[in-house]
mmCIF file of C-alpha atoms in Angstrom:
data_model
loop_
_atom_site.group_PDB
_atom_site.id
_atom_site.type_symbol
_atom_site.label_atom_id
_atom_site.label_comp_id
_atom_site.label_asym_id
_atom_site.label_seq_id
_atom_site.Cartn_x
_atom_site.Cartn_y
_atom_site.Cartn_z
ATOM 1 C CA MET A 1 -15.638 -5.237 16.401
ATOM 2 C CA ASP A 2 -16.574 -5.915 12.777
ATOM 3 C CA LEU A 3 -14.951 -9.082 11.421
ATOM 4 C CA GLU A 4 -15.443 -7.765 7.891
ATOM 5 C CA GLU A 5 -13.441 -4.595 8.580
ATOM 6 C CA SER A 6 -9.691 -4.807 8.040
ATOM 7 C CA ARG A 7 -8.693 -2.358 10.787
ATOM 8 C CA ASP A 8 -10.756 -4.228 13.374
ATOM 9 C CA LEU A 9 -9.088 -7.474 12.342
ATOM 10 C CA PHE A 10 -5.670 -5.849 12.663
ATOM 11 C CA TRP A 11 -6.590 -4.774 16.205
ATOM 12 C CA ILE A 12 -7.744 -8.309 17.018
ATOM 13 C CA ALA A 13 -4.500 -9.729 15.619
ATOM 14 C CA SER A 14 -2.417 -7.304 17.702
ATOM 15 C CA ILE A 15 -4.335 -8.203 20.865
ATOM 16 C CA LEU A 16 -3.905 -11.925 20.187
ATOM 17 C CA TYR A 17 -0.179 -11.433 19.567
ATOM 18 C CA GLY A 18 0.094 -9.509 22.832
ATOM 19 C CA THR A 19 -1.733 -12.254 24.716
ATOM 20 C CA GLY A 20 0.547 -14.799 23.062
ATOM 21 C CA LEU A 21 3.529 -12.807 24.316
ATOM 22 C CA ALA A 22 2.146 -12.884 27.865
ATOM 23 C CA CYS A 23 1.577 -16.644 27.690
ATOM 24 C CA GLY A 24 5.037 -17.145 26.241
ATOM 25 C CA PHE A 25 6.698 -15.420 29.160
ATOM 26 C CA ALA A 26 4.417 -17.234 31.581
ATOM 27 C CA PHE A 27 6.189 -20.272 30.131
ATOM 28 C CA VAL A 28 9.351 -18.946 31.792
ATOM 29 C CA TRP A 29 8.038 -18.759 35.335
ATOM 30 C CA LYS A 30 5.133 -21.203 35.614
ATOM 31 C CA SER A 31 5.460 -24.887 36.301
ATOM 32 C CA SER A 32 2.975 -25.778 33.533
ATOM 33 C CA LYS A 33 5.500 -24.833 30.854
ATOM 34 C CA LYS A 34 4.131 -27.073 28.104
ATOM 35 C CA ALA A 35 0.614 -25.688 28.512
ATOM 36 C CA SER A 36 1.896 -22.089 28.436
ATOM 37 C CA ALA A 37 4.016 -22.737 25.340
ATOM 38 C CA LEU A 38 1.105 -24.416 23.529
ATOM 39 C CA ALA A 39 -1.293 -21.619 24.473
ATOM 40 C CA SER A 40 1.208 -19.040 23.200
ATOM 41 C CA LEU A 41 1.576 -20.846 19.868
ATOM 42 C CA LEU A 42 -2.200 -21.189 19.406
ATOM 43 C CA LEU A 43 -2.720 -17.494 20.157
ATOM 44 C CA ILE A 44 -0.030 -16.512 17.653
ATOM 45 C CA ILE A 45 -1.646 -18.735 15.006
ATOM 46 C CA ALA A 46 -5.068 -17.221 15.763
ATOM 47 C CA GLY A 47 -3.568 -13.742 15.467
ATOM 48 C CA PHE A 48 -1.948 -14.698 12.173
ATOM 49 C CA VAL A 49 -5.295 -15.925 10.800
ATOM 50 C CA ALA A 50 -6.985 -12.641 11.769
ATOM 51 C CA HIS A 51 -4.029 -10.726 10.340
ATOM 52 C CA THR A 52 -4.244 -12.635 7.051
ATOM 53 C CA LYS A 53 -7.975 -12.019 6.718
ATOM 54 C CA GLY A 54 -7.474 -8.326 7.457
ATOM 55 C CA LEU A 55 -4.866 -8.000 4.709
ATOM 56 C CA ALA A 56 -7.094 -9.948 2.309
ATOM 57 C CA LEU A 57 -10.042 -7.632 2.962
ATOM 58 C CA ARG A 58 -7.865 -4.547 2.544
ATOM 59 C CA GLY A 59 -6.459 -6.049 -0.660
ATOM 60 C CA GLU A 60 -9.975 -6.413 -2.074
ATOM 61 C CA LEU A 61 -10.684 -2.798 -1.156
ATOM 62 C CA VAL A 62 -7.557 -1.334 -2.775
ATOM 63 C CA LYS A 63 -7.550 -3.802 -5.709
ATOM 64 C CA GLY A 64 -4.092 -5.184 -5.104
ATOM 65 C CA CYS A 65 -1.538 -6.077 -2.469
ATOM 66 C CA PRO A 66 -2.203 -3.542 0.338
ATOM 67 C CA LEU A 67 1.011 -1.516 0.395
ATOM 68 C CA GLY A 68 -0.284 1.955 -0.391
ATOM 69 C CA ASN A 69 0.273 3.726 2.931
ATOM 70 C CA GLY A 70 2.399 3.453 6.059
ATOM 71 C CA MET A 71 -0.064 1.392 8.079
ATOM 72 C CA GLU A 72 -0.497 -1.167 5.312
ATOM 73 C CA ARG A 73 3.241 -1.561 4.787
ATOM 74 C CA ILE A 74 3.888 -2.006 8.510
ATOM 75 C CA GLN A 75 1.086 -4.561 8.780
ATOM 76 C CA PHE A 76 2.440 -6.497 5.792
ATOM 77 C CA ILE A 77 5.956 -6.523 7.264
ATOM 78 C CA LEU A 78 4.626 -7.791 10.603
ATOM 79 C CA TRP A 79 2.540 -10.439 8.826
ATOM 80 C CA SER A 80 5.672 -11.572 6.963
ATOM 81 C CA LEU A 81 7.592 -11.689 10.236
ATOM 82 C CA VAL A 82 5.010 -13.939 11.899
ATOM 83 C CA LEU A 83 4.787 -16.130 8.794
ATOM 84 C CA GLY A 84 8.569 -16.468 8.839
ATOM 85 C CA TYR A 85 8.461 -17.538 12.485
ATOM 86 C CA LEU A 86 5.768 -20.167 11.835
ATOM 87 C CA ILE A 87 7.777 -21.609 8.929
ATOM 88 C CA ILE A 88 11.040 -21.614 10.878
ATOM 89 C CA ARG A 89 9.329 -23.374 13.773
ATOM 90 C CA LEU A 90 8.701 -26.327 11.458
ATOM 91 C CA LEU A 91 12.387 -26.501 10.497
ATOM 92 C CA PHE A 92 14.107 -25.932 13.825
ATOM 93 C CA ARG A 93 12.929 -24.783 17.220
ATOM 94 C CA LEU A 94 14.240 -21.711 18.993
ATOM 95 C CA ASN A 95 12.874 -21.175 22.487
ATOM 96 C CA LEU A 96 11.052 -17.856 23.037
ATOM 97 C CA LEU A 97 11.387 -16.799 19.372
ATOM 98 C CA GLY A 98 7.597 -16.894 19.103
ATOM 99 C CA SER A 99 7.209 -14.691 22.177
ATOM 100 C CA PHE A 100 9.681 -12.099 20.898
ATOM 101 C CA SER A 101 8.056 -12.165 17.438
ATOM 102 C CA ALA A 102 4.577 -11.798 18.936
ATOM 103 C CA GLY A 103 5.795 -8.891 21.044
ATOM 104 C CA LEU A 104 7.131 -6.997 18.031
ATOM 105 C CA ALA A 105 3.992 -7.797 16.004
ATOM 106 C CA CYS A 106 1.794 -6.537 18.849
ATOM 107 C CA LEU A 107 3.764 -3.339 19.435
ATOM 108 C CA GLY A 108 4.222 -2.546 15.745
ATOM 109 C CA GLY A 109 0.629 -3.370 14.882
ATOM 110 C CA MET A 110 -0.902 -1.231 17.621
ATOM 111 C CA THR A 111 1.448 1.653 16.864
ATOM 112 C CA SER A 112 0.515 1.662 13.171
ATOM 113 C CA LEU A 113 -3.195 1.604 14.034
ATOM 114 C CA ALA A 114 -2.943 4.301 16.700
ATOM 115 C CA PHE A 115 -1.972 7.007 14.184
ATOM 116 C CA PRO A 116 -4.772 7.699 11.653
ATOM 117 C CA SER A 117 -2.345 9.672 9.476
ATOM 118 C CA LEU A 118 -0.591 6.401 8.609
ATOM 119 C CA ASP A 119 -3.782 5.011 7.068
ATOM 120 C CA THR A 120 -4.810 7.612 4.503
ATOM 121 C CA PRO A 121 -7.775 6.399 2.368
ATOM 122 C CA TYR A 122 -6.001 6.773 -0.981
ATOM 123 C CA TRP A 123 -8.485 4.411 -2.640
ATOM 124 C CA GLU A 124 -11.233 7.027 -2.243
ATOM 125 C CA LYS A 125 -9.537 9.480 -4.599
ATOM 126 C CA GLU A 126 -11.305 10.291 -7.833
ATOM 127 C CA GLY A 127 -10.272 8.103 -10.743
ATOM 128 C CA TYR A 128 -8.658 5.449 -8.545
ATOM 129 C CA ASP A 129 -8.471 2.132 -10.399
ATOM 130 C CA GLY A 130 -5.948 0.063 -8.467
ATOM 131 C CA ILE A 131 -2.851 0.468 -6.358
ATOM 132 C CA PHE A 132 -0.284 -0.775 -8.898
ATOM 133 C CA SER A 133 0.146 0.038 -12.569
ATOM 134 C CA ASN A 134 0.924 -3.599 -13.453
ATOM 135 C CA HIS A 135 1.499 -6.997 -11.866
ATOM 136 C CA TRP A 136 5.296 -6.735 -12.136
ATOM 137 C CA VAL A 137 5.324 -3.690 -9.880
ATOM 138 C CA GLU A 138 2.984 -5.432 -7.440
ATOM 139 C CA LEU A 139 5.223 -8.506 -7.343
ATOM 140 C CA HIS A 140 8.321 -6.351 -6.830
ATOM 141 C CA ALA A 141 6.751 -4.423 -3.953
ATOM 142 C CA SER A 142 5.238 -7.422 -2.165
ATOM 143 C CA VAL A 143 8.440 -9.496 -2.344
ATOM 144 C CA ALA A 144 10.519 -6.535 -1.122
ATOM 145 C CA ILE A 145 8.236 -5.925 1.854
ATOM 146 C CA PHE A 146 8.188 -9.663 2.604
ATOM 147 C CA SER A 147 11.997 -9.629 2.743
ATOM 148 C CA TYR A 148 11.760 -6.812 5.312
ATOM 149 C CA GLY A 149 9.660 -9.154 7.448
ATOM 150 C CA ILE A 150 12.419 -11.773 7.269
ATOM 151 C CA PHE A 151 14.966 -9.118 8.212
ATOM 152 C CA GLY A 152 12.697 -8.204 11.132
ATOM 153 C CA LEU A 153 12.870 -11.808 12.304
ATOM 154 C CA LEU A 154 16.650 -11.614 11.899
ATOM 155 C CA ALA A 155 16.682 -8.516 14.125
ATOM 156 C CA ILE A 156 14.731 -10.428 16.784
ATOM 157 C CA VAL A 157 17.161 -13.363 16.659
ATOM 158 C CA SER A 158 20.038 -10.872 16.888
ATOM 159 C CA SER A 159 18.467 -9.276 19.972
ATOM 160 C CA MET A 160 18.120 -12.710 21.561
ATOM 161 C CA TYR A 161 21.787 -13.355 20.747
ATOM 162 C CA LEU A 162 22.852 -10.149 22.503
ATOM 163 C CA LEU A 163 20.754 -11.017 25.568
ATOM 164 C CA GLN A 164 22.232 -14.504 25.764
ATOM 165 C CA ARG A 165 25.766 -13.213 25.254
ATOM 166 C CA LYS A 166 25.346 -10.630 28.007
ATOM 167 C CA SER A 167 24.036 -13.241 30.434
ATOM 168 C CA LEU A 168 27.037 -15.464 29.714
ATOM 169 C CA GLN A 169 29.491 -12.600 30.148
ATOM 170 C CA THR A 170 28.002 -11.446 33.449
ATOM 171 C CA LYS A 171 27.402 -15.049 34.583
ATOM 172 C CA ARG A 172 23.979 -13.975 35.783
ATOM 173 C CA ALA A 173 21.548 -16.092 33.833
ATOM 174 C CA GLY A 174 18.030 -14.984 34.666
ATOM 175 C CA ALA A 175 14.875 -16.993 34.068
ATOM 176 C CA VAL A 176 14.584 -15.723 30.483
ATOM 177 C CA ALA A 177 18.258 -16.211 29.614
ATOM 178 C CA ARG A 178 18.195 -19.808 30.826
ATOM 179 C CA LEU A 179 15.496 -20.625 28.277
ATOM 180 C CA LEU A 180 17.067 -18.776 25.358
ATOM 181 C CA PRO A 181 18.681 -20.911 22.636
ATOM 182 C CA SER A 182 22.434 -21.360 22.716
ATOM 183 C CA ILE A 183 24.780 -18.841 21.126
ATOM 184 C CA GLN A 184 25.570 -21.342 18.358
ATOM 185 C CA GLN A 185 21.886 -21.944 17.559
ATOM 186 C CA LEU A 186 21.143 -18.231 17.403
ATOM 187 C CA GLU A 187 24.134 -17.507 15.170
ATOM 188 C CA THR A 188 23.144 -20.329 12.810
ATOM 189 C CA ALA A 189 19.559 -19.072 12.679
ATOM 190 C CA GLY A 190 20.802 -15.539 12.011
ATOM 191 C CA SER A 191 22.981 -16.705 9.121
ATOM 192 C CA ARG A 192 20.090 -18.569 7.509
ATOM 193 C CA LEU A 193 17.636 -15.706 7.927
ATOM 194 C CA LEU A 194 20.115 -13.235 6.440
ATOM 195 C CA LEU A 195 20.579 -15.465 3.404
ATOM 196 C CA ILE A 196 16.828 -16.015 2.941
ATOM 197 C CA GLY A 197 16.027 -12.313 3.296
ATOM 198 C CA SER A 198 18.812 -11.328 0.899
ATOM 199 C CA VAL A 199 17.570 -13.821 -1.710
ATOM 200 C CA PHE A 200 14.026 -12.436 -1.538
ATOM 201 C CA LEU A 201 15.265 -8.840 -1.727
ATOM 202 C CA THR A 202 17.456 -9.749 -4.720
ATOM 203 C CA CYS A 203 14.452 -11.303 -6.484
ATOM 204 C CA SER A 204 12.516 -8.114 -5.798
ATOM 205 C CA ILE A 205 15.307 -5.995 -7.302
ATOM 206 C CA VAL A 206 15.410 -8.183 -10.424
ATOM 207 C CA VAL A 207 11.638 -7.977 -10.927
ATOM 208 C CA GLY A 208 11.670 -4.242 -10.271
ATOM 209 C CA ALA A 209 14.506 -3.721 -12.758
ATOM 210 C CA LEU A 210 12.375 -5.247 -15.521
ATOM 211 C CA ASP A 211 9.746 -2.575 -14.969
ATOM 212 C CA TRP A 212 12.204 0.261 -14.302
ATOM 213 C CA SER A 213 13.958 -0.389 -17.629
ATOM 214 C CA ARG A 214 10.681 0.188 -19.473
ATOM 215 C CA ALA A 215 9.719 3.328 -17.559
ATOM 216 C CA PRO A 216 12.834 4.889 -15.979
ATOM 217 C CA ASP A 217 11.051 8.184 -15.303
ATOM 218 C CA ALA A 218 8.314 6.509 -13.273
ATOM 219 C CA LEU A 219 10.448 6.331 -10.129
ATOM 220 C CA SER A 220 12.327 8.941 -8.173
ATOM 221 C CA ALA A 221 16.084 8.773 -7.721
ATOM 222 C CA THR A 222 15.497 8.608 -3.951
ATOM 223 C CA LYS A 223 13.446 5.433 -4.242
ATOM 224 C CA VAL A 224 15.957 3.705 -6.505
ATOM 225 C CA GLY A 225 18.908 4.835 -4.391
ATOM 226 C CA LEU A 226 17.394 3.647 -1.101
ATOM 227 C CA THR A 227 16.328 0.304 -2.527
ATOM 228 C CA ILE A 228 19.685 -0.446 -4.155
ATOM 229 C CA GLY A 229 21.597 0.867 -1.142
ATOM 230 C CA LEU A 230 19.700 -1.353 1.280
ATOM 231 C CA TRP A 231 20.139 -4.369 -0.993
ATOM 232 C CA LEU A 232 23.894 -3.751 -1.245
ATOM 233 C CA ALA A 233 24.151 -3.342 2.525
ATOM 234 C CA TYR A 234 22.524 -6.714 3.205
ATOM 235 C CA CYS A 235 24.548 -8.445 0.469
ATOM 236 C CA ILE A 236 27.811 -7.026 1.849
ATOM 237 C CA LEU A 237 26.753 -8.058 5.348
ATOM 238 C CA TRP A 238 26.163 -11.617 4.136
ATOM 239 C CA LEU A 239 29.539 -11.736 2.363
ATOM 240 C CA LEU A 240 31.358 -10.466 5.453
ATOM 241 C CA HIS A 241 29.557 -12.949 7.673
ATOM 242 C CA PHE A 242 30.063 -15.848 5.248
ATOM 243 C CA SER A 243 33.790 -15.085 5.067
ATOM 244 C CA LYS A 244 33.862 -14.936 8.902
ATOM 245 C CA ARG A 245 35.040 -11.330 8.867
ATOM 246 C CA LEU A 246 31.957 -10.116 10.745
ATOM 247 C CA PHE A 247 30.289 -12.272 13.359
ATOM 248 C CA GLY A 248 29.143 -12.428 16.949
ATOM 249 C CA GLN A 249 28.124 -9.242 18.729
ATOM 250 C CA LYS A 250 29.064 -6.895 15.876
ATOM 251 C CA PHE A 251 27.094 -8.962 13.369
ATOM 252 C CA ALA A 252 24.018 -8.949 15.616
ATOM 253 C CA LYS A 253 24.183 -5.183 16.143
ATOM 254 C CA VAL A 254 24.538 -4.493 12.410
ATOM 255 C CA CYS A 255 21.492 -6.689 11.690
ATOM 256 C CA ILE A 256 19.396 -4.681 14.148
ATOM 257 C CA VAL A 257 20.600 -1.320 12.811
ATOM 258 C CA LEU A 258 19.986 -2.325 9.183
ATOM 259 C CA PHE A 259 16.424 -3.390 9.958
ATOM 260 C CA PHE A 260 15.791 -0.059 11.669
ATOM 261 C CA ILE A 261 17.136 1.727 8.575
ATOM 262 C CA ALA A 262 14.925 -0.436 6.327
ATOM 263 C CA ILE A 263 11.804 0.530 8.286
ATOM 264 C CA CYS A 264 12.745 4.220 8.316
ATOM 265 C CA SER A 265 13.413 4.139 4.562
ATOM 266 C CA LEU A 266 9.751 3.322 3.895
ATOM 267 C CA GLY A 267 8.857 6.881 4.845
ATOM 268 C CA PHE A 268 11.098 8.279 2.104
ATOM 269 C CA VAL A 269 9.902 6.034 -0.721
ATOM 270 C CA ARG A 270 7.548 7.935 -2.993
ATOM 271 C CA SER A 271 6.592 7.904 -6.659
ATOM 272 C CA SER A 272 8.157 10.560 -8.833
ATOM 273 C CA PRO A 273 6.143 13.722 -9.572
ATOM 274 C CA ALA A 274 5.962 12.755 -13.240
ATOM 275 C CA THR A 275 4.157 9.554 -12.415
ATOM 276 C CA VAL A 276 1.659 11.301 -10.200
ATOM 277 C CA ALA A 277 1.000 13.960 -12.792
ATOM 278 C CA GLU A 278 0.352 11.420 -15.510
ATOM 279 C CA SER A 279 -1.930 9.264 -13.411
ATOM 280 C CA SER A 280 -4.501 9.768 -10.698
ATOM 281 C CA LEU A 281 -3.268 6.609 -8.987
ATOM 282 C CA THR A 282 -1.284 8.439 -6.348
ATOM 283 C CA PRO A 283 -0.192 5.355 -4.346
ATOM 284 C CA THR A 284 0.910 3.428 -7.434
ATOM 285 C CA ASN A 285 4.490 2.158 -7.134
ATOM 286 C CA ASP A 286 4.545 3.602 -3.613
ATOM 287 C CA ALA A 287 5.953 0.564 -1.890
ATOM 288 C CA SER A 288 9.240 -1.184 -2.242
#
C-alpha cells in the first residue's frame, strides 16, 4: 500500500469503514458496549482521514475537485455521507447510524474501486489543463455531489426507520431493533436531513445557473433536465412532508428511491458534444 496513492488510500478507507461496521454491530451483542461503540467511532474517523487524504491527492492530480469519472464521484458522495454523519453526531446522537453509514461507505467504496472502467485516467489526455473550465462550475459540481451525500445519509436514516417500524409492527424486536433510535427520533432526523440536502442542492442549482446563462450550449439538455428534475423532486418531497401530507413509511420509501435515482442519474450526466469539440478537457463540467 502506497500512502501517497489515492486509490490505495480509498481501499484503506473502505477497509477501515468495514471494520468500523463490524465493531458497531459487536456493540449490539457484546457486553463491553461502550468499548465497541468507541472503537467503531475511532475506526470511522480513521477511515474518514484516509478518505480525505485520498481525495486531496486525486484533486492535486486532476487540478480540481475530483469529480471527473464514476469512481471519483462515488468516492466524493461517500466522503460527504461520512462527513454528514460525523457532524450530525455532534448535534444529536442516533444509535447505529455510524454503523449503517460505515457499511454503505465500505460497500460503495469497494464497488467503485473494483471496476477499473469507473476510474478512467482522463487527466492523461493530451492538452488536459484541469477538470473544470472555471471555479463556478467546480463549486456547482462539488456542492451538488455533497448534497447527494446528505441524501445518502437520509436514505440510511429512512432504512433504519423502516426496520424499526417493522419490528414494532411484528412485536419481534431483535437485538439490532432494540438499539435503534425511536420512530420519532428517526423521523425528526429525516426531516432535518431532507431540508439540509435540499438547501445544498438549491445552492448548487443557483451557482450552476450563473454559468449556464453565460454558456447555454455548454451543457446537454439531458444534464439540465436530470439536475432540475431531481431538485424539483426533493423540493416537492420536502413540501409534502412539511405539510404532513407525506410521512412515515411512504416518506421513508420515497427518500430511498430518490437517492437511488440520484446515484443512477450520475451515469447519464455528460457534457454536450459542442463543449467536447471546442475543448480537449473531456471531463470538464462532467459532474453535477
